[in-house]
mmCIF file of C-alpha atoms in Angstrom:
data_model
loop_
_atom_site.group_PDB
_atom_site.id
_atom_site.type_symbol
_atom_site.label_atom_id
_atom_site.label_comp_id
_atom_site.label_asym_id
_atom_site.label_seq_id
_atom_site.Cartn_x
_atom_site.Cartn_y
_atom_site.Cartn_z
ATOM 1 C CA UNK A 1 105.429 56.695 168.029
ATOM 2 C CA UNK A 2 108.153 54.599 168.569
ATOM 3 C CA UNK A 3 111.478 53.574 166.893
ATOM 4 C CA UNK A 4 110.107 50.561 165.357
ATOM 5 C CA UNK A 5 107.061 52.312 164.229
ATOM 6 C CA UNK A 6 108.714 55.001 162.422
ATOM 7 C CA UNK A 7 111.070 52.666 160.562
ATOM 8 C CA UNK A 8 107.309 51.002 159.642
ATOM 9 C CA UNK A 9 106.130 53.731 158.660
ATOM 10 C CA UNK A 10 108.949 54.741 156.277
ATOM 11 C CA UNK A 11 109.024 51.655 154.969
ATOM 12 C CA UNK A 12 104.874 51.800 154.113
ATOM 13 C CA UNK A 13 105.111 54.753 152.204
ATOM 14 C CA UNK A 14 108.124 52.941 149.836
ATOM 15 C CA UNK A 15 106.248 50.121 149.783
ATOM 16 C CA UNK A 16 103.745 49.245 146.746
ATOM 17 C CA UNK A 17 99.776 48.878 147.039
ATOM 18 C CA UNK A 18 99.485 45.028 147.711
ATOM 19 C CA UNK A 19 102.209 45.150 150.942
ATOM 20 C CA UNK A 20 100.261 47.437 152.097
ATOM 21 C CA UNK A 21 96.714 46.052 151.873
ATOM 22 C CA UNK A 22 98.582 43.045 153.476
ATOM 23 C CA UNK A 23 99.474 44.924 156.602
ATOM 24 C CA UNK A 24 96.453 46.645 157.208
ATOM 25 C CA UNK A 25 94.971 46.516 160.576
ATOM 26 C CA UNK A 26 92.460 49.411 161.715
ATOM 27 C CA UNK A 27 91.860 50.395 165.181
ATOM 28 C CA UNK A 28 88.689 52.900 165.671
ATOM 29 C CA UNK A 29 89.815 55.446 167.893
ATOM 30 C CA UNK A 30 85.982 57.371 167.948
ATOM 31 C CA UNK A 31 82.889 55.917 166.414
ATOM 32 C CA UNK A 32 79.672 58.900 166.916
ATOM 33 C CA UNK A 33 76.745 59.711 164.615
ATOM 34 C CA UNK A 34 76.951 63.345 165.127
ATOM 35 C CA UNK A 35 73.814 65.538 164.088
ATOM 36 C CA UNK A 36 73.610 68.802 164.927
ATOM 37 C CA UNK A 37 71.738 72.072 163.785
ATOM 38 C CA UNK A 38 74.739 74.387 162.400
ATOM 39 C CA UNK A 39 78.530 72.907 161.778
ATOM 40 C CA UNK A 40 81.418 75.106 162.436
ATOM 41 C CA UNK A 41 84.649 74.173 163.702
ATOM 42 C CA UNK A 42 87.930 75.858 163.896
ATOM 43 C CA UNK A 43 90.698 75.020 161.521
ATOM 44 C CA UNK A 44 92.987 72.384 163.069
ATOM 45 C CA UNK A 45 94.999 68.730 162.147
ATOM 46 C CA UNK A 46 94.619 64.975 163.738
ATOM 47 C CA UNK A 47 96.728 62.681 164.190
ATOM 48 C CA UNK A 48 95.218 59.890 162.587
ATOM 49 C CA UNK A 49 92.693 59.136 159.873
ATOM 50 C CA UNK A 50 88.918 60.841 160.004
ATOM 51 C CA UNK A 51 86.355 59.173 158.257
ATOM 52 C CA UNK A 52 82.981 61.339 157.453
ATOM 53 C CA UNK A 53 79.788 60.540 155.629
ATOM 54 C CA UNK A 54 77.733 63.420 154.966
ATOM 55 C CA UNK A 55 73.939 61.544 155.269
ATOM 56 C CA UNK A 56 71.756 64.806 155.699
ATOM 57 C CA UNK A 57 72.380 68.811 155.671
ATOM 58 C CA UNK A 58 75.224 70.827 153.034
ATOM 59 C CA UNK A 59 78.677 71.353 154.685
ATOM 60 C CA UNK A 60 81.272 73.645 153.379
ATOM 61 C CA UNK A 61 84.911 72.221 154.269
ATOM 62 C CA UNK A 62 88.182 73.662 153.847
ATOM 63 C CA UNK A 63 90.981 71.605 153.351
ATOM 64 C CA UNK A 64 94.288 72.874 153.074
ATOM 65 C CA UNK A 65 93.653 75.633 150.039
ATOM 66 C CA UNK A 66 90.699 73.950 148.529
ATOM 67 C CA UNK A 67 87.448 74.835 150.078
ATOM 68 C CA UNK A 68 84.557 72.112 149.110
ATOM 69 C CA UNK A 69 80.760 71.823 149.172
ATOM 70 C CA UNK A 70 79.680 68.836 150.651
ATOM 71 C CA UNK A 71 76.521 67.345 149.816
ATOM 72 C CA UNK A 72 74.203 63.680 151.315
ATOM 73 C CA UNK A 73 76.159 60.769 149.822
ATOM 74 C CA UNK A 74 79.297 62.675 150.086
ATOM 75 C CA UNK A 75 82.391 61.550 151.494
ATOM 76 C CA UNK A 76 85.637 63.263 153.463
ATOM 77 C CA UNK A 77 88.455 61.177 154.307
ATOM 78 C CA UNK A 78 90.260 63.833 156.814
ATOM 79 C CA UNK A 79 94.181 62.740 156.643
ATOM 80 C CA UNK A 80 96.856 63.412 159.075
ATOM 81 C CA UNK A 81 98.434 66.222 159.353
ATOM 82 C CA UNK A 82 96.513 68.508 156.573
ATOM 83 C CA UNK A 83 94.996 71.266 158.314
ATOM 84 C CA UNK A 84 91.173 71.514 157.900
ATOM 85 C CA UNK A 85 88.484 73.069 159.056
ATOM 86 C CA UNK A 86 84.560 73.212 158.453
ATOM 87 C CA UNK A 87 83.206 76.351 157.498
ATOM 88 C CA UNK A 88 79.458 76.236 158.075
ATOM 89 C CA UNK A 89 76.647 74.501 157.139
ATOM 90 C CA UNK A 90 73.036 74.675 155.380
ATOM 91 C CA UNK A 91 69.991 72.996 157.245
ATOM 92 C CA UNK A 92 70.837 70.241 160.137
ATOM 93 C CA UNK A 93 73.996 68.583 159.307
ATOM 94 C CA UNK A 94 73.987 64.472 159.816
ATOM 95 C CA UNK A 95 77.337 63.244 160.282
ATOM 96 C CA UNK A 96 77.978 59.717 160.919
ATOM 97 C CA UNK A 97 82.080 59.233 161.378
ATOM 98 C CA UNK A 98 85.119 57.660 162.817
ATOM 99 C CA UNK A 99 88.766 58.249 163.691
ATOM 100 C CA UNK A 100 90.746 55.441 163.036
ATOM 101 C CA UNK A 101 94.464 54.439 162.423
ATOM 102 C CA UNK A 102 94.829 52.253 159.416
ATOM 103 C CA UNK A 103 98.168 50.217 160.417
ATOM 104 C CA UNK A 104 98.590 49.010 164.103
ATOM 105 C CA UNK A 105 100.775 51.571 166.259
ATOM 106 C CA UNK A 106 101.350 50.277 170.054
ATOM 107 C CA UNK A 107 100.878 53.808 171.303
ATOM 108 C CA UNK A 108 97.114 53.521 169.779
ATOM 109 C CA UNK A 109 95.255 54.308 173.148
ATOM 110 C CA UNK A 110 97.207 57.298 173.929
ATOM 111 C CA UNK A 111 97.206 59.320 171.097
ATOM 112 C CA UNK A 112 93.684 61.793 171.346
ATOM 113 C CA UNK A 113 91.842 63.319 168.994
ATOM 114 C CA UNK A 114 93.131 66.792 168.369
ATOM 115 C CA UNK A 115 91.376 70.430 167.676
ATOM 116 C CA UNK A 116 94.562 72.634 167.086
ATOM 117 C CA UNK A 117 96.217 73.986 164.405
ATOM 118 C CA UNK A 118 99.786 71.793 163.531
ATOM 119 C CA UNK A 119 101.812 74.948 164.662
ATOM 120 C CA UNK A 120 99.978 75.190 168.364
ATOM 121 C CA UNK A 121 101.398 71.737 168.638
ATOM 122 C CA UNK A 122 103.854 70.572 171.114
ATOM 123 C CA UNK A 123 106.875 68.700 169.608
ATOM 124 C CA UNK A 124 105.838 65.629 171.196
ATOM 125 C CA UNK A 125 102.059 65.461 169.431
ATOM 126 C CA UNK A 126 103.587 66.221 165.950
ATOM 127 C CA UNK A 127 105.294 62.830 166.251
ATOM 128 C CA UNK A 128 101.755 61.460 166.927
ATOM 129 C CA UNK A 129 101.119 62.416 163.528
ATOM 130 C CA UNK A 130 100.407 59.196 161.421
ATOM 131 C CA UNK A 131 102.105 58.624 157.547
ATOM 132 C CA UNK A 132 99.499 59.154 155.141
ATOM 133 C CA UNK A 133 99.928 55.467 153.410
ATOM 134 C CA UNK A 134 95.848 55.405 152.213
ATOM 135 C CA UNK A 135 96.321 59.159 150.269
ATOM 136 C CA UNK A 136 99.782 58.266 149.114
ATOM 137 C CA UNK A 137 100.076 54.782 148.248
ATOM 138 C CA UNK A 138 96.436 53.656 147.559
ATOM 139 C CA UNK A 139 95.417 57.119 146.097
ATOM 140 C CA UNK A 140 92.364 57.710 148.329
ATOM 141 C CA UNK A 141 90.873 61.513 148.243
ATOM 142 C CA UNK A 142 90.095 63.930 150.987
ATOM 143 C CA UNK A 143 86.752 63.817 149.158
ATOM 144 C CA UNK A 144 84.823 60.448 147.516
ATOM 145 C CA UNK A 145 82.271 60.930 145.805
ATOM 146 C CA UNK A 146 81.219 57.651 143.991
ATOM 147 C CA UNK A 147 77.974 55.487 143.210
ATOM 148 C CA UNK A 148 78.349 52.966 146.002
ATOM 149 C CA UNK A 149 78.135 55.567 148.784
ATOM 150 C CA UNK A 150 75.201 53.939 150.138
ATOM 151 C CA UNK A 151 76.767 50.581 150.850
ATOM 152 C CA UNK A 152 79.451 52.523 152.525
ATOM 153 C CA UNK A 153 76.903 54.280 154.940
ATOM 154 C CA UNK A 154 75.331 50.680 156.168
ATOM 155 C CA UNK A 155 78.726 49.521 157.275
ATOM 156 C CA UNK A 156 79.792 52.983 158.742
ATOM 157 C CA UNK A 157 75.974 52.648 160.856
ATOM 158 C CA UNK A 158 76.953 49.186 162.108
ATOM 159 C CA UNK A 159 80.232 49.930 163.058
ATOM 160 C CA UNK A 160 79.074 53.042 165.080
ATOM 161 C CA UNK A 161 76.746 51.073 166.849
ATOM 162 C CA UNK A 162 79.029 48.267 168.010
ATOM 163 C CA UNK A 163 81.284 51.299 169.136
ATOM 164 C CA UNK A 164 78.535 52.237 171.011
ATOM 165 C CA UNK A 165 78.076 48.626 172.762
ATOM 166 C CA UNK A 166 82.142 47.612 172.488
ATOM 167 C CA UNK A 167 81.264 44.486 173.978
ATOM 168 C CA UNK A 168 84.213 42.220 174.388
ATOM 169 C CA UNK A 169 84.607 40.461 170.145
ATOM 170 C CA UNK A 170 84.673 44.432 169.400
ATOM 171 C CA UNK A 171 88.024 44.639 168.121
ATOM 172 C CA UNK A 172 87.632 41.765 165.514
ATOM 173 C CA UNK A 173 84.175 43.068 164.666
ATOM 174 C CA UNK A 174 85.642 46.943 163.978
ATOM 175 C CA UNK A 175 88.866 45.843 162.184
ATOM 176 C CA UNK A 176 86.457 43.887 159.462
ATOM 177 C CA UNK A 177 84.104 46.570 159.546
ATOM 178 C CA UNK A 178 86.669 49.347 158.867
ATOM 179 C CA UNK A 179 88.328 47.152 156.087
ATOM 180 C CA UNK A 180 84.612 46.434 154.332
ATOM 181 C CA UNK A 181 84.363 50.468 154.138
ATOM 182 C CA UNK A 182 87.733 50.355 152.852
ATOM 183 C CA UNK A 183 87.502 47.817 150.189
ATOM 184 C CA UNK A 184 84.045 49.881 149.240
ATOM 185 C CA UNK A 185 85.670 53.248 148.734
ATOM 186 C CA UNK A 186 88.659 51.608 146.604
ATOM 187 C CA UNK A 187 85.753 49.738 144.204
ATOM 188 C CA UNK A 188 83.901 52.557 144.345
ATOM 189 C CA UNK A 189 87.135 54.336 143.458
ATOM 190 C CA UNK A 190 88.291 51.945 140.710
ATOM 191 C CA UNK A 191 87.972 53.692 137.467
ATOM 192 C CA UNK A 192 86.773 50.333 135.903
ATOM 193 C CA UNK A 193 83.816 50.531 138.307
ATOM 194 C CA UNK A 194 82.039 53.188 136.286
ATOM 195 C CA UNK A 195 80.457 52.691 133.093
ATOM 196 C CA UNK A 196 80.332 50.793 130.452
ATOM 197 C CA UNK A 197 82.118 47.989 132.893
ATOM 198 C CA UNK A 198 79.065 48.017 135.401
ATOM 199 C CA UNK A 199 77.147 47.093 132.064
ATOM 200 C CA UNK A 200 79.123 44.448 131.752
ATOM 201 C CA UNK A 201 79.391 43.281 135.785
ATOM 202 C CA UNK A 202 76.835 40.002 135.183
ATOM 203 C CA UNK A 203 78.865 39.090 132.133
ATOM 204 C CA UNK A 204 82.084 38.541 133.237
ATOM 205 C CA UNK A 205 81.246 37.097 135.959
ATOM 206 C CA UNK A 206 79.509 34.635 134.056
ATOM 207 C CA UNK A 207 82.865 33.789 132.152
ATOM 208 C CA UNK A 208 84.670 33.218 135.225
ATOM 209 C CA UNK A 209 82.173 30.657 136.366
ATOM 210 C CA UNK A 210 82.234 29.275 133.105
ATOM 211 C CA UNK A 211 86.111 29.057 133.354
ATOM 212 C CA UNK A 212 86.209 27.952 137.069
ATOM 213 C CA UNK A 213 83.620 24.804 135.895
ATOM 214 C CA UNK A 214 85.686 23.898 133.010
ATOM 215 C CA UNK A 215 89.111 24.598 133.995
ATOM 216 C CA UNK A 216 90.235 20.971 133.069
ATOM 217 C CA UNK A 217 88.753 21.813 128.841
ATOM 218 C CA UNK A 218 90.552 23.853 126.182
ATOM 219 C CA UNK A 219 88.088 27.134 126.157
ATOM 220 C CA UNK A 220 88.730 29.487 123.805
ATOM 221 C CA UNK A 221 88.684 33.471 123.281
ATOM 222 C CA UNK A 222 86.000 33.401 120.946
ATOM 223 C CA UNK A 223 83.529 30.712 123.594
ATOM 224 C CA UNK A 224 84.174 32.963 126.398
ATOM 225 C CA UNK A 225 83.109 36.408 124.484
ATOM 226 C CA UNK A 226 79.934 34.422 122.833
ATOM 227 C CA UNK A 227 78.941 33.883 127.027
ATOM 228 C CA UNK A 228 79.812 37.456 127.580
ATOM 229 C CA UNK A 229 77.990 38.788 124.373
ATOM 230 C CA UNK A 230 80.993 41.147 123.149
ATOM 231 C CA UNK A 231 83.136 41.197 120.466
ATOM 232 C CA UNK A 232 86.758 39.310 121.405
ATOM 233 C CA UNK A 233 88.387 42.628 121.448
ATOM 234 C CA UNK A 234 86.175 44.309 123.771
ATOM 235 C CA UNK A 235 85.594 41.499 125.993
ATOM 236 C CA UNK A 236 89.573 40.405 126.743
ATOM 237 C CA UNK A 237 90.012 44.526 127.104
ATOM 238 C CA UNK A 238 87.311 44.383 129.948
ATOM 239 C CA UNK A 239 88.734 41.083 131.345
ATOM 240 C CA UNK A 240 91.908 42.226 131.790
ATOM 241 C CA UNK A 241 90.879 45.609 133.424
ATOM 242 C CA UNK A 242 89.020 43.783 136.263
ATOM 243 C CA UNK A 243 90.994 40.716 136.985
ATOM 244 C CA UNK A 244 93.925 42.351 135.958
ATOM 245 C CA UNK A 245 94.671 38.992 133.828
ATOM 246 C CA UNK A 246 93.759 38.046 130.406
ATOM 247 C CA UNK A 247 91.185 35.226 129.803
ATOM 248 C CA UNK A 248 94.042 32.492 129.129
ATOM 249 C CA UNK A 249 96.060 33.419 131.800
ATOM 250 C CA UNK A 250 93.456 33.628 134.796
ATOM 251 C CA UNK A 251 92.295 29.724 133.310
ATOM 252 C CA UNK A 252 96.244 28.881 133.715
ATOM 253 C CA UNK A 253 96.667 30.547 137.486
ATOM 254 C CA UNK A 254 93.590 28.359 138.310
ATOM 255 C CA UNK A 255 94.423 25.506 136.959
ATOM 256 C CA UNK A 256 97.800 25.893 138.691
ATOM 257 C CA UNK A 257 96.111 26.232 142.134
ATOM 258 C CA UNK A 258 93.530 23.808 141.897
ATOM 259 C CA UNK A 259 96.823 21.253 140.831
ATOM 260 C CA UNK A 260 98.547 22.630 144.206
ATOM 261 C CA UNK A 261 95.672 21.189 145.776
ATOM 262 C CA UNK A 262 95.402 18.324 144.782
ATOM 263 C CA UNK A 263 99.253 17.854 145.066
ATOM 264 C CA UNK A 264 98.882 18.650 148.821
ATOM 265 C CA UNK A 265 95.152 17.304 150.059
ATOM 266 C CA UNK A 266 94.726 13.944 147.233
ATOM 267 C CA UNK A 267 97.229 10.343 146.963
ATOM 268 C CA UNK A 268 96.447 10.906 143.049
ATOM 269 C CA UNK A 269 100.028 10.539 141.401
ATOM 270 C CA UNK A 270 101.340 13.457 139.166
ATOM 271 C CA UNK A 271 99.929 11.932 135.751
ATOM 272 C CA UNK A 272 96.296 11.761 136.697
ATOM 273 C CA UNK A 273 96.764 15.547 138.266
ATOM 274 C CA UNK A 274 98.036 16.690 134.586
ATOM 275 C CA UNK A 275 95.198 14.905 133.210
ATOM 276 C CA UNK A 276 92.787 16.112 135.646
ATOM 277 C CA UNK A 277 93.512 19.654 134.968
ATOM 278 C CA UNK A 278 93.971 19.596 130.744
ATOM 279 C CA UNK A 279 97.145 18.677 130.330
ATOM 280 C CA UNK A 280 97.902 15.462 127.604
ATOM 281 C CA UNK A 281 101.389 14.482 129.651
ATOM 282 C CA UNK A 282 103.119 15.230 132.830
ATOM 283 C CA UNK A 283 105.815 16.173 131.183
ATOM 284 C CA UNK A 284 104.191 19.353 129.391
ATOM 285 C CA UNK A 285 102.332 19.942 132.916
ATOM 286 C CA UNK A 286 105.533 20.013 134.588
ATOM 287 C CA UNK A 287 107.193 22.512 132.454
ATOM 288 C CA UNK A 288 104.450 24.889 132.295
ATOM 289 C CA UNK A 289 103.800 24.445 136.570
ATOM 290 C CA UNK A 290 107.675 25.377 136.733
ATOM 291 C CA UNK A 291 107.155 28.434 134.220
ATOM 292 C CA UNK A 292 104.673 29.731 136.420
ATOM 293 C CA UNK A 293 105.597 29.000 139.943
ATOM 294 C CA UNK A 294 108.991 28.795 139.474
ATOM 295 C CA UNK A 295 109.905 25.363 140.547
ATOM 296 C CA UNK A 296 109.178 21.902 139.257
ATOM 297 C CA UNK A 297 105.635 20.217 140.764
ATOM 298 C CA UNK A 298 108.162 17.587 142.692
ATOM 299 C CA UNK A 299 110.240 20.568 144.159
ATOM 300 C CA UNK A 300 106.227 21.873 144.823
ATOM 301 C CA UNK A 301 105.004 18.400 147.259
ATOM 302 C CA UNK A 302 108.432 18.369 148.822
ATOM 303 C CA UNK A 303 107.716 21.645 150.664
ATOM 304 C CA UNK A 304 104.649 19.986 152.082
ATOM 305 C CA UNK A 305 106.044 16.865 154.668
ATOM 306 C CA UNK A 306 103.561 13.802 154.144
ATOM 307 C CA UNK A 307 102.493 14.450 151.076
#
């Protein structure tokens, strides 16, 4: 790894969850959907990221101390540098997986895929060894086991088989790929994704379109929970947990945006853009733009030369 790639890497794991899923760009190192009759490997450590679904057969997998019994639907995200090994297997074990980094590294190519243990290593491979920014900063488990497994699987499939074919678009194609099976383990992940909020998926969703349609009209708490069929209480609680804003405050971000817009892309003046978006005067839609973005909706169109 180089200079500049360490200093990245330090910096990742200080870093907070939404720098990160800003800098994200996978490269699939080994794409294979490996079957085979009996699974046994000796323990060893990669380098960079392993990603396993378990579609057919029972695998038992130590990792570091913990040994684990790995089922169809199962999930093992193999991390680097934490010594694993699989310990054997019940009926014909399907496999499908991929080694990937997770942040670009310029030394991507030549870095392999290794089978020994971190102490048979030469000095030079344990610097191959890659920070562990998805266990550490986005709080991902060696094993995932969650409802949307299946989703997962389809994407893992289709990026093996363009692996397979790596025609010449294959980078774009596995870097989206790799970040859909991503984004699906972290909502699979996300606490609020379990029940009673699935219960209650359709609903909210139905209150943002209602708020989206009418961001330009006073709605209020008690409108919004009467679309979403819960009490006020229960509904802003579940709001807030999946948007991570409350009901007035997403309406206000909106509104905000769809006034940047208009600020940028229309020749309406600043009055009819207050008006447009629920406010009774410029003056009070000035003051609350500059509360929220921090300067005034003039300083705003100034940053933007024509408008």
């Amino acid at each position: 790894m180089s200079i500049l790639a360490l200093v990245e890497a330090k910096i990742f794991m200080e870093t907070d969850k939404k720098n990160l899923l800003m800098h994200l760009s996978p490269n699939v190192r080994r794409a294979w959907n490996h079957r085979v009759p009996v699974m046994k490997m000796k323990p060893r450590i990669i380098f960079d990221y392993e990603l396993l679904y378990l579609e057919r057969g029972v695998l038992s997998v130590r990792i570091e101390e913990t040994v684990y019994t790995l089922e169809p639907g199962d999930i093992v995200l193999f991390k680097p540098g934490k010594e694993h090994e699989f310990l054997g297997s019940a009926g014909e074990s399907w496999m499908p997986h991929i080694h990937f980094d997770v942040l670009y590294y310029d030394n991507f190519e030549d870095v392999p895929i290794n089978f020994k243990r971190k102490t048979e290593c030469q000095e030079i491979e344990t610097t191959w060894i890659r920070p562990d920014v998805l266990g550490h900063i986005l709080n991902i488990p060696d094993v995932i086991r969650i409802k949307n497994h299946s989703e997962i699987h389809l994407s893992l499939i289709q990026l093996i088989h363009a692996y397979e074919r790596s025609d010449t678009d294959f980078p774009i194609l596995q870097k989206s790929l790799t970040l859909r099976i991503l984004y699906l383990i972290l909502k699979g992940l996300d606490p609020a994704a379990s029940s009673p909020f699935i219960l209650h998926q359709t609903a909210l969703e139905n209150t943002v379109t209602h708020i989206i349609e009418n961001y330009g009209q006073p709605i209020s708490l008690d409108d919004l929970s009467k679309i979403a069929c819960l009490s006020v209480y229960h509904f802003s609680r579940l709001f807030k947990q999946k948007f991570g804003l409350s009901p007035h405050q997403f309406q206000m971000k909106y509104r905000f945006e769809r006034a940047k817009e208009l600020m940028i892309y229309s020749q309406l003046s600043l009055t009819s853009i207050a008006e447009k978006i629920g406010y009774s005067s410029v003056f009070a839609f000035s003051k609350a733009f500059k509360q929220s973005e921090g300067v005034s909706p003039r300083q705003f169109m100034q940053t933007y030369p024509g408008v």
